[in-house]
Amino acid sequence: MTENTGARYGGAPGSRGRTTIADVVVEKIAGMAARDVRGVYALGSGFARSMGSMRERMPGAGSGKSATRGVSVEVGEKQAAIDLEIVVGYGVSITDVAGDVRENVISAVERMAGREVVEVNIMVSDVKLPEEEDEGEERQRIQ
Protein backbone atom coordinates (compact mmCIF):
# COMPACT_ATOMS: atom_id res chain seq x y z
CA MET A 1 0.00 0.00 0.00
CA THR A 2 1.37 3.40 -0.99
CA GLU A 3 1.10 6.44 1.22
CA ASN A 4 -0.08 9.69 -0.41
CA THR A 5 2.54 12.23 0.60
CA GLY A 6 3.10 15.72 -0.67
CA ALA A 7 6.64 14.82 -1.76
CA ARG A 8 5.36 12.21 -4.20
CA TYR A 9 2.90 14.65 -5.76
CA GLY A 10 5.13 17.72 -5.95
CA GLY A 11 5.12 19.18 -2.43
CA ALA A 12 2.63 20.53 0.04
CA PRO A 13 -0.80 21.47 -1.35
CA GLY A 14 -0.24 25.12 -0.47
CA SER A 15 2.76 25.32 -2.78
CA ARG A 16 1.10 23.87 -5.87
CA GLY A 17 0.19 26.63 -8.27
CA ARG A 18 0.53 30.36 -8.23
CA THR A 19 -1.51 33.10 -6.58
CA THR A 20 -1.82 36.36 -8.48
CA ILE A 21 -3.04 39.49 -6.74
CA ALA A 22 -4.49 42.24 -8.93
CA ASP A 23 -3.29 45.81 -8.46
CA VAL A 24 -6.81 46.92 -7.53
CA VAL A 25 -6.76 44.56 -4.53
CA VAL A 26 -3.61 46.18 -3.16
CA GLU A 27 -5.07 49.64 -3.96
CA LYS A 28 -8.17 48.87 -1.90
CA ILE A 29 -6.16 47.49 1.02
CA ALA A 30 -3.87 50.54 1.01
CA GLY A 31 -6.79 52.96 0.67
CA MET A 32 -8.72 51.46 3.57
CA ALA A 33 -5.59 51.31 5.76
CA ALA A 34 -4.79 54.97 5.02
CA ARG A 35 -8.35 56.10 5.80
CA ASP A 36 -8.16 54.35 9.19
CA VAL A 37 -5.41 56.72 10.37
CA ARG A 38 -6.49 59.56 12.64
CA GLY A 39 -5.86 62.91 10.95
CA VAL A 40 -6.55 61.69 7.41
CA TYR A 41 -9.62 63.59 6.22
CA ALA A 42 -9.81 62.10 2.71
CA LEU A 43 -7.81 60.51 -0.09
CA GLY A 44 -7.33 62.12 -3.49
CA SER A 45 -7.09 65.72 -4.64
CA GLY A 46 -10.01 68.11 -4.47
CA PHE A 47 -10.69 67.54 -8.17
CA ALA A 48 -10.63 63.75 -7.83
CA ARG A 49 -12.98 63.93 -4.84
CA SER A 50 -15.36 66.23 -6.76
CA MET A 51 -15.43 63.93 -9.77
CA GLY A 52 -15.96 60.91 -7.51
CA SER A 53 -18.80 62.69 -5.75
CA MET A 54 -20.51 63.40 -9.07
CA ARG A 55 -19.93 59.83 -10.25
CA GLU A 56 -21.50 58.43 -7.05
CA ARG A 57 -24.72 60.39 -7.72
CA MET A 58 -25.15 58.92 -11.20
CA PRO A 59 -27.61 56.01 -11.41
CA GLY A 60 -25.89 52.67 -11.93
CA ALA A 61 -22.42 54.09 -11.26
CA GLY A 62 -21.83 52.00 -8.16
CA SER A 63 -22.41 52.73 -4.52
CA GLY A 64 -20.29 54.36 -1.88
CA LYS A 65 -16.99 56.12 -2.25
CA SER A 66 -14.21 54.60 -4.20
CA ALA A 67 -11.74 52.80 -2.00
CA THR A 68 -9.03 53.40 -4.57
CA ARG A 69 -9.39 57.18 -5.01
CA GLY A 70 -6.01 58.80 -4.37
CA VAL A 71 -4.16 55.47 -4.44
CA SER A 72 -1.90 54.05 -7.12
CA VAL A 73 0.27 50.96 -6.85
CA GLU A 74 2.79 48.86 -8.69
CA VAL A 75 2.57 45.22 -7.70
CA GLY A 76 5.09 42.55 -8.58
CA GLU A 77 5.25 38.89 -7.62
CA LYS A 78 6.92 39.64 -4.27
CA GLN A 79 6.93 43.42 -3.81
CA ALA A 80 4.68 46.46 -4.03
CA ALA A 81 5.20 50.22 -4.24
CA ILE A 82 2.37 52.53 -3.23
CA ASP A 83 1.62 56.21 -3.94
CA LEU A 84 -1.03 57.98 -1.88
CA GLU A 85 -2.56 61.43 -2.17
CA ILE A 86 -4.16 62.51 1.10
CA VAL A 87 -5.98 65.44 2.66
CA VAL A 88 -5.27 66.00 6.34
CA GLY A 89 -7.36 67.76 8.93
CA TYR A 90 -6.20 71.17 10.13
CA GLY A 91 -4.17 71.12 13.35
CA VAL A 92 -2.60 67.69 13.01
CA SER A 93 1.12 67.08 12.56
CA ILE A 94 1.46 66.24 8.88
CA THR A 95 4.72 64.35 9.44
CA ASP A 96 3.15 62.27 12.23
CA VAL A 97 0.08 61.49 10.11
CA ALA A 98 2.28 60.53 7.13
CA GLY A 99 4.35 58.22 9.36
CA ASP A 100 1.22 56.60 10.80
CA VAL A 101 -0.22 56.16 7.29
CA ARG A 102 3.00 54.48 6.11
CA GLU A 103 3.01 52.11 9.09
CA ASN A 104 -0.65 51.19 8.71
CA VAL A 105 -0.48 50.71 4.93
CA ILE A 106 2.71 48.64 5.05
CA SER A 107 1.33 46.44 7.82
CA ALA A 108 -2.00 45.86 6.05
CA VAL A 109 -0.56 45.14 2.59
CA GLU A 110 2.18 42.85 3.88
CA ARG A 111 -0.25 40.95 6.11
CA MET A 112 -3.15 40.67 3.67
CA ALA A 113 -1.44 40.50 0.28
CA GLY A 114 1.85 38.89 1.29
CA ARG A 115 3.87 41.46 -0.68
CA GLU A 116 6.90 43.29 0.71
CA VAL A 117 6.14 47.00 0.53
CA VAL A 118 9.31 48.70 -0.72
CA GLU A 119 7.96 52.26 -0.49
CA VAL A 120 4.91 54.30 0.38
CA ASN A 121 5.06 57.78 -1.16
CA ILE A 122 2.63 60.28 0.31
CA MET A 123 1.58 63.56 -1.23
CA VAL A 124 -0.45 65.84 1.02
CA SER A 125 -2.58 67.75 -1.47
CA ASP A 126 -4.80 69.73 0.90
CA VAL A 127 -5.68 70.60 4.48
CA LYS A 128 -9.31 70.44 5.58
CA LEU A 129 -10.00 73.70 7.41
CA PRO A 130 -12.67 73.78 10.13
CA GLU A 131 -14.80 76.38 8.31
CA GLU A 132 -14.86 74.47 5.00
CA GLU A 133 -18.09 72.68 4.16
CA ASP A 134 -18.11 68.91 3.94
CA GLU A 135 -19.05 67.30 0.63
CA GLY A 136 -22.24 65.99 2.25
CA GLU A 137 -23.31 69.46 3.37
CA GLU A 138 -22.68 70.76 -0.15
CA ARG A 139 -24.93 68.07 -1.64
CA GLN A 140 -27.79 68.93 0.73
CA ARG A 141 -27.65 72.60 -0.20
CA ILE A 142 -27.58 71.86 -3.95
CA GLN A 143 -30.46 69.35 -4.01
mmCIF file with all atom_site columns, C-alpha atoms in Angstrom:
data_model
loop_
_atom_site.group_PDB
_atom_site.id
_atom_site.type_symbol
_atom_site.label_atom_id
_atom_site.label_alt_id
_atom_site.label_comp_id
_atom_site.label_asym_id
_atom_site.label_entity_id
_atom_site.label_seq_id
_atom_site.pdbx_PDB_ins_code
_atom_site.Cartn_x
_atom_site.Cartn_y
_atom_site.Cartn_z
_atom_site.occupancy
_atom_site.B_iso_or_equiv
_atom_site.pdbx_formal_charge
_atom_site.auth_seq_id
_atom_site.auth_comp_id
_atom_site.auth_asym_id
_atom_site.auth_atom_id
_atom_site.pdbx_PDB_model_num
ATOM 1   C CA . MET A 1 1   ? 0.000   0.000  0.000   1.00 0.00 ? 1   MET A CA 1
ATOM 2   C CA . THR A 1 2   ? 1.372   3.403  -0.992  1.00 0.00 ? 2   THR A CA 1
ATOM 3   C CA . GLU A 1 3   ? 1.096   6.438  1.220   1.00 0.00 ? 3   GLU A CA 1
ATOM 4   C CA . ASN A 1 4   ? -0.077  9.693  -0.410  1.00 0.00 ? 4   ASN A CA 1
ATOM 5   C CA . THR A 1 5   ? 2.538   12.227 0.599   1.00 0.00 ? 5   THR A CA 1
ATOM 6   C CA . GLY A 1 6   ? 3.101   15.716 -0.666  1.00 0.00 ? 6   GLY A CA 1
ATOM 7   C CA . ALA A 1 7   ? 6.637   14.818 -1.765  1.00 0.00 ? 7   ALA A CA 1
ATOM 8   C CA . ARG A 1 8   ? 5.362   12.214 -4.202  1.00 0.00 ? 8   ARG A CA 1
ATOM 9   C CA . TYR A 1 9   ? 2.898   14.655 -5.760  1.00 0.00 ? 9   TYR A CA 1
ATOM 10  C CA . GLY A 1 10  ? 5.134   17.723 -5.946  1.00 0.00 ? 10  GLY A CA 1
ATOM 11  C CA . GLY A 1 11  ? 5.123   19.182 -2.432  1.00 0.00 ? 11  GLY A CA 1
ATOM 12  C CA . ALA A 1 12  ? 2.626   20.535 0.040   1.00 0.00 ? 12  ALA A CA 1
ATOM 13  C CA . PRO A 1 13  ? -0.803  21.471 -1.352  1.00 0.00 ? 13  PRO A CA 1
ATOM 14  C CA . GLY A 1 14  ? -0.241  25.122 -0.466  1.00 0.00 ? 14  GLY A CA 1
ATOM 15  C CA . SER A 1 15  ? 2.762   25.316 -2.779  1.00 0.00 ? 15  SER A CA 1
ATOM 16  C CA . ARG A 1 16  ? 1.096   23.871 -5.874  1.00 0.00 ? 16  ARG A CA 1
ATOM 17  C CA . GLY A 1 17  ? 0.187   26.625 -8.268  1.00 0.00 ? 17  GLY A CA 1
ATOM 18  C CA . ARG A 1 18  ? 0.529   30.359 -8.227  1.00 0.00 ? 18  ARG A CA 1
ATOM 19  C CA . THR A 1 19  ? -1.505  33.101 -6.585  1.00 0.00 ? 19  THR A CA 1
ATOM 20  C CA . THR A 1 20  ? -1.815  36.357 -8.483  1.00 0.00 ? 20  THR A CA 1
ATOM 21  C CA . ILE A 1 21  ? -3.037  39.494 -6.741  1.00 0.00 ? 21  ILE A CA 1
ATOM 22  C CA . ALA A 1 22  ? -4.488  42.242 -8.935  1.00 0.00 ? 22  ALA A CA 1
ATOM 23  C CA . ASP A 1 23  ? -3.288  45.808 -8.463  1.00 0.00 ? 23  ASP A CA 1
ATOM 24  C CA . VAL A 1 24  ? -6.807  46.924 -7.528  1.00 0.00 ? 24  VAL A CA 1
ATOM 25  C CA . VAL A 1 25  ? -6.764  44.557 -4.529  1.00 0.00 ? 25  VAL A CA 1
ATOM 26  C CA . VAL A 1 26  ? -3.614  46.185 -3.157  1.00 0.00 ? 26  VAL A CA 1
ATOM 27  C CA . GLU A 1 27  ? -5.068  49.640 -3.957  1.00 0.00 ? 27  GLU A CA 1
ATOM 28  C CA . LYS A 1 28  ? -8.171  48.873 -1.899  1.00 0.00 ? 28  LYS A CA 1
ATOM 29  C CA . ILE A 1 29  ? -6.164  47.492 1.017   1.00 0.00 ? 29  ILE A CA 1
ATOM 30  C CA . ALA A 1 30  ? -3.873  50.541 1.009   1.00 0.00 ? 30  ALA A CA 1
ATOM 31  C CA . GLY A 1 31  ? -6.790  52.961 0.674   1.00 0.00 ? 31  GLY A CA 1
ATOM 32  C CA . MET A 1 32  ? -8.717  51.460 3.573   1.00 0.00 ? 32  MET A CA 1
ATOM 33  C CA . ALA A 1 33  ? -5.590  51.314 5.759   1.00 0.00 ? 33  ALA A CA 1
ATOM 34  C CA . ALA A 1 34  ? -4.790  54.973 5.019   1.00 0.00 ? 34  ALA A CA 1
ATOM 35  C CA . ARG A 1 35  ? -8.352  56.100 5.805   1.00 0.00 ? 35  ARG A CA 1
ATOM 36  C CA . ASP A 1 36  ? -8.163  54.348 9.185   1.00 0.00 ? 36  ASP A CA 1
ATOM 37  C CA . VAL A 1 37  ? -5.415  56.724 10.366  1.00 0.00 ? 37  VAL A CA 1
ATOM 38  C CA . ARG A 1 38  ? -6.491  59.558 12.640  1.00 0.00 ? 38  ARG A CA 1
ATOM 39  C CA . GLY A 1 39  ? -5.863  62.911 10.951  1.00 0.00 ? 39  GLY A CA 1
ATOM 40  C CA . VAL A 1 40  ? -6.554  61.694 7.414   1.00 0.00 ? 40  VAL A CA 1
ATOM 41  C CA . TYR A 1 41  ? -9.621  63.592 6.219   1.00 0.00 ? 41  TYR A CA 1
ATOM 42  C CA . ALA A 1 42  ? -9.805  62.097 2.711   1.00 0.00 ? 42  ALA A CA 1
ATOM 43  C CA . LEU A 1 43  ? -7.809  60.508 -0.092  1.00 0.00 ? 43  LEU A CA 1
ATOM 44  C CA . GLY A 1 44  ? -7.326  62.115 -3.490  1.00 0.00 ? 44  GLY A CA 1
ATOM 45  C CA . SER A 1 45  ? -7.088  65.718 -4.641  1.00 0.00 ? 45  SER A CA 1
ATOM 46  C CA . GLY A 1 46  ? -10.011 68.109 -4.473  1.00 0.00 ? 46  GLY A CA 1
ATOM 47  C CA . PHE A 1 47  ? -10.685 67.544 -8.169  1.00 0.00 ? 47  PHE A CA 1
ATOM 48  C CA . ALA A 1 48  ? -10.629 63.749 -7.833  1.00 0.00 ? 48  ALA A CA 1
ATOM 49  C CA . ARG A 1 49  ? -12.979 63.925 -4.841  1.00 0.00 ? 49  ARG A CA 1
ATOM 50  C CA . SER A 1 50  ? -15.362 66.227 -6.761  1.00 0.00 ? 50  SER A CA 1
ATOM 51  C CA . MET A 1 51  ? -15.430 63.929 -9.774  1.00 0.00 ? 51  MET A CA 1
ATOM 52  C CA . GLY A 1 52  ? -15.962 60.914 -7.510  1.00 0.00 ? 52  GLY A CA 1
ATOM 53  C CA . SER A 1 53  ? -18.795 62.692 -5.755  1.00 0.00 ? 53  SER A CA 1
ATOM 54  C CA . MET A 1 54  ? -20.513 63.401 -9.070  1.00 0.00 ? 54  MET A CA 1
ATOM 55  C CA . ARG A 1 55  ? -19.930 59.828 -10.245 1.00 0.00 ? 55  ARG A CA 1
ATOM 56  C CA . GLU A 1 56  ? -21.497 58.432 -7.045  1.00 0.00 ? 56  GLU A CA 1
ATOM 57  C CA . ARG A 1 57  ? -24.720 60.385 -7.717  1.00 0.00 ? 57  ARG A CA 1
ATOM 58  C CA . MET A 1 58  ? -25.154 58.922 -11.200 1.00 0.00 ? 58  MET A CA 1
ATOM 59  C CA . PRO A 1 59  ? -27.611 56.006 -11.408 1.00 0.00 ? 59  PRO A CA 1
ATOM 60  C CA . GLY A 1 60  ? -25.887 52.671 -11.933 1.00 0.00 ? 60  GLY A CA 1
ATOM 61  C CA . ALA A 1 61  ? -22.419 54.087 -11.257 1.00 0.00 ? 61  ALA A CA 1
ATOM 62  C CA . GLY A 1 62  ? -21.826 52.000 -8.159  1.00 0.00 ? 62  GLY A CA 1
ATOM 63  C CA . SER A 1 63  ? -22.405 52.732 -4.522  1.00 0.00 ? 63  SER A CA 1
ATOM 64  C CA . GLY A 1 64  ? -20.295 54.356 -1.883  1.00 0.00 ? 64  GLY A CA 1
ATOM 65  C CA . LYS A 1 65  ? -16.991 56.124 -2.247  1.00 0.00 ? 65  LYS A CA 1
ATOM 66  C CA . SER A 1 66  ? -14.214 54.598 -4.202  1.00 0.00 ? 66  SER A CA 1
ATOM 67  C CA . ALA A 1 67  ? -11.741 52.801 -2.000  1.00 0.00 ? 67  ALA A CA 1
ATOM 68  C CA . THR A 1 68  ? -9.030  53.395 -4.569  1.00 0.00 ? 68  THR A CA 1
ATOM 69  C CA . ARG A 1 69  ? -9.389  57.176 -5.007  1.00 0.00 ? 69  ARG A CA 1
ATOM 70  C CA . GLY A 1 70  ? -6.007  58.803 -4.368  1.00 0.00 ? 70  GLY A CA 1
ATOM 71  C CA . VAL A 1 71  ? -4.157  55.469 -4.444  1.00 0.00 ? 71  VAL A CA 1
ATOM 72  C CA . SER A 1 72  ? -1.901  54.051 -7.125  1.00 0.00 ? 72  SER A CA 1
ATOM 73  C CA . VAL A 1 73  ? 0.269   50.959 -6.852  1.00 0.00 ? 73  VAL A CA 1
ATOM 74  C CA . GLU A 1 74  ? 2.790   48.861 -8.694  1.00 0.00 ? 74  GLU A CA 1
ATOM 75  C CA . VAL A 1 75  ? 2.572   45.217 -7.702  1.00 0.00 ? 75  VAL A CA 1
ATOM 76  C CA . GLY A 1 76  ? 5.087   42.547 -8.584  1.00 0.00 ? 76  GLY A CA 1
ATOM 77  C CA . GLU A 1 77  ? 5.249   38.892 -7.618  1.00 0.00 ? 77  GLU A CA 1
ATOM 78  C CA . LYS A 1 78  ? 6.916   39.642 -4.275  1.00 0.00 ? 78  LYS A CA 1
ATOM 79  C CA . GLN A 1 79  ? 6.930   43.423 -3.806  1.00 0.00 ? 79  GLN A CA 1
ATOM 80  C CA . ALA A 1 80  ? 4.676   46.459 -4.028  1.00 0.00 ? 80  ALA A CA 1
ATOM 81  C CA . ALA A 1 81  ? 5.200   50.225 -4.240  1.00 0.00 ? 81  ALA A CA 1
ATOM 82  C CA . ILE A 1 82  ? 2.367   52.532 -3.231  1.00 0.00 ? 82  ILE A CA 1
ATOM 83  C CA . ASP A 1 83  ? 1.615   56.210 -3.940  1.00 0.00 ? 83  ASP A CA 1
ATOM 84  C CA . LEU A 1 84  ? -1.035  57.978 -1.878  1.00 0.00 ? 84  LEU A CA 1
ATOM 85  C CA . GLU A 1 85  ? -2.558  61.431 -2.166  1.00 0.00 ? 85  GLU A CA 1
ATOM 86  C CA . ILE A 1 86  ? -4.158  62.508 1.095   1.00 0.00 ? 86  ILE A CA 1
ATOM 87  C CA . VAL A 1 87  ? -5.981  65.438 2.659   1.00 0.00 ? 87  VAL A CA 1
ATOM 88  C CA . VAL A 1 88  ? -5.269  66.004 6.339   1.00 0.00 ? 88  VAL A CA 1
ATOM 89  C CA . GLY A 1 89  ? -7.360  67.762 8.930   1.00 0.00 ? 89  GLY A CA 1
ATOM 90  C CA . TYR A 1 90  ? -6.197  71.175 10.131  1.00 0.00 ? 90  TYR A CA 1
ATOM 91  C CA . GLY A 1 91  ? -4.173  71.117 13.349  1.00 0.00 ? 91  GLY A CA 1
ATOM 92  C CA . VAL A 1 92  ? -2.598  67.687 13.012  1.00 0.00 ? 92  VAL A CA 1
ATOM 93  C CA . SER A 1 93  ? 1.121   67.084 12.563  1.00 0.00 ? 93  SER A CA 1
ATOM 94  C CA . ILE A 1 94  ? 1.463   66.236 8.884   1.00 0.00 ? 94  ILE A CA 1
ATOM 95  C CA . THR A 1 95  ? 4.719   64.347 9.439   1.00 0.00 ? 95  THR A CA 1
ATOM 96  C CA . ASP A 1 96  ? 3.151   62.271 12.234  1.00 0.00 ? 96  ASP A CA 1
ATOM 97  C CA . VAL A 1 97  ? 0.081   61.492 10.107  1.00 0.00 ? 97  VAL A CA 1
ATOM 98  C CA . ALA A 1 98  ? 2.284   60.530 7.134   1.00 0.00 ? 98  ALA A CA 1
ATOM 99  C CA . GLY A 1 99  ? 4.351   58.224 9.361   1.00 0.00 ? 99  GLY A CA 1
ATOM 100 C CA . ASP A 1 100 ? 1.225   56.602 10.798  1.00 0.00 ? 100 ASP A CA 1
ATOM 101 C CA . VAL A 1 101 ? -0.224  56.157 7.290   1.00 0.00 ? 101 VAL A CA 1
ATOM 102 C CA . ARG A 1 102 ? 2.999   54.482 6.112   1.00 0.00 ? 102 ARG A CA 1
ATOM 103 C CA . GLU A 1 103 ? 3.014   52.111 9.086   1.00 0.00 ? 103 GLU A CA 1
ATOM 104 C CA . ASN A 1 104 ? -0.646  51.192 8.706   1.00 0.00 ? 104 ASN A CA 1
ATOM 105 C CA . VAL A 1 105 ? -0.483  50.708 4.927   1.00 0.00 ? 105 VAL A CA 1
ATOM 106 C CA . ILE A 1 106 ? 2.714   48.641 5.046   1.00 0.00 ? 106 ILE A CA 1
ATOM 107 C CA . SER A 1 107 ? 1.331   46.443 7.817   1.00 0.00 ? 107 SER A CA 1
ATOM 108 C CA . ALA A 1 108 ? -1.997  45.861 6.049   1.00 0.00 ? 108 ALA A CA 1
ATOM 109 C CA . VAL A 1 109 ? -0.560  45.143 2.593   1.00 0.00 ? 109 VAL A CA 1
ATOM 110 C CA . GLU A 1 110 ? 2.179   42.845 3.877   1.00 0.00 ? 110 GLU A CA 1
ATOM 111 C CA . ARG A 1 111 ? -0.250  40.949 6.115   1.00 0.00 ? 111 ARG A CA 1
ATOM 112 C CA . MET A 1 112 ? -3.147  40.667 3.672   1.00 0.00 ? 112 MET A CA 1
ATOM 113 C CA . ALA A 1 113 ? -1.436  40.496 0.279   1.00 0.00 ? 113 ALA A CA 1
ATOM 114 C CA . GLY A 1 114 ? 1.851   38.889 1.292   1.00 0.00 ? 114 GLY A CA 1
ATOM 115 C CA . ARG A 1 115 ? 3.869   41.457 -0.678  1.00 0.00 ? 115 ARG A CA 1
ATOM 116 C CA . GLU A 1 116 ? 6.899   43.287 0.713   1.00 0.00 ? 116 GLU A CA 1
ATOM 117 C CA . VAL A 1 117 ? 6.143   47.004 0.529   1.00 0.00 ? 117 VAL A CA 1
ATOM 118 C CA . VAL A 1 118 ? 9.306   48.700 -0.717  1.00 0.00 ? 118 VAL A CA 1
ATOM 119 C CA . GLU A 1 119 ? 7.961   52.262 -0.490  1.00 0.00 ? 119 GLU A CA 1
ATOM 120 C CA . VAL A 1 120 ? 4.909   54.300 0.383   1.00 0.00 ? 120 VAL A CA 1
ATOM 121 C CA . ASN A 1 121 ? 5.065   57.776 -1.156  1.00 0.00 ? 121 ASN A CA 1
ATOM 122 C CA . ILE A 1 122 ? 2.629   60.275 0.310   1.00 0.00 ? 122 ILE A CA 1
ATOM 123 C CA . MET A 1 123 ? 1.577   63.562 -1.227  1.00 0.00 ? 123 MET A CA 1
ATOM 124 C CA . VAL A 1 124 ? -0.447  65.843 1.023   1.00 0.00 ? 124 VAL A CA 1
ATOM 125 C CA . SER A 1 125 ? -2.583  67.749 -1.474  1.00 0.00 ? 125 SER A CA 1
ATOM 126 C CA . ASP A 1 126 ? -4.801  69.733 0.895   1.00 0.00 ? 126 ASP A CA 1
ATOM 127 C CA . VAL A 1 127 ? -5.679  70.597 4.479   1.00 0.00 ? 127 VAL A CA 1
ATOM 128 C CA . LYS A 1 128 ? -9.311  70.435 5.583   1.00 0.00 ? 128 LYS A CA 1
ATOM 129 C CA . LEU A 1 129 ? -9.998  73.704 7.406   1.00 0.00 ? 129 LEU A CA 1
ATOM 130 C CA . PRO A 1 130 ? -12.671 73.783 10.131  1.00 0.00 ? 130 PRO A CA 1
ATOM 131 C CA . GLU A 1 131 ? -14.803 76.383 8.309   1.00 0.00 ? 131 GLU A CA 1
ATOM 132 C CA . GLU A 1 132 ? -14.863 74.467 5.005   1.00 0.00 ? 132 GLU A CA 1
ATOM 133 C CA . GLU A 1 133 ? -18.089 72.676 4.159   1.00 0.00 ? 133 GLU A CA 1
ATOM 134 C CA . ASP A 1 134 ? -18.108 68.907 3.936   1.00 0.00 ? 134 ASP A CA 1
ATOM 135 C CA . GLU A 1 135 ? -19.048 67.300 0.626   1.00 0.00 ? 135 GLU A CA 1
ATOM 136 C CA . GLY A 1 136 ? -22.237 65.985 2.254   1.00 0.00 ? 136 GLY A CA 1
ATOM 137 C CA . GLU A 1 137 ? -23.307 69.460 3.374   1.00 0.00 ? 137 GLU A CA 1
ATOM 138 C CA . GLU A 1 138 ? -22.678 70.759 -0.151  1.00 0.00 ? 138 GLU A CA 1
ATOM 139 C CA . ARG A 1 139 ? -24.932 68.074 -1.637  1.00 0.00 ? 139 ARG A CA 1
ATOM 140 C CA . GLN A 1 140 ? -27.793 68.931 0.727   1.00 0.00 ? 140 GLN A CA 1
ATOM 141 C CA . ARG A 1 141 ? -27.649 72.604 -0.200  1.00 0.00 ? 141 ARG A CA 1
ATOM 142 C CA . ILE A 1 142 ? -27.583 71.857 -3.947  1.00 0.00 ? 142 ILE A CA 1
ATOM 143 C CA . GLN A 1 143 ? -30.460 69.352 -4.012  1.00 0.00 ? 143 GLN A CA 1
#
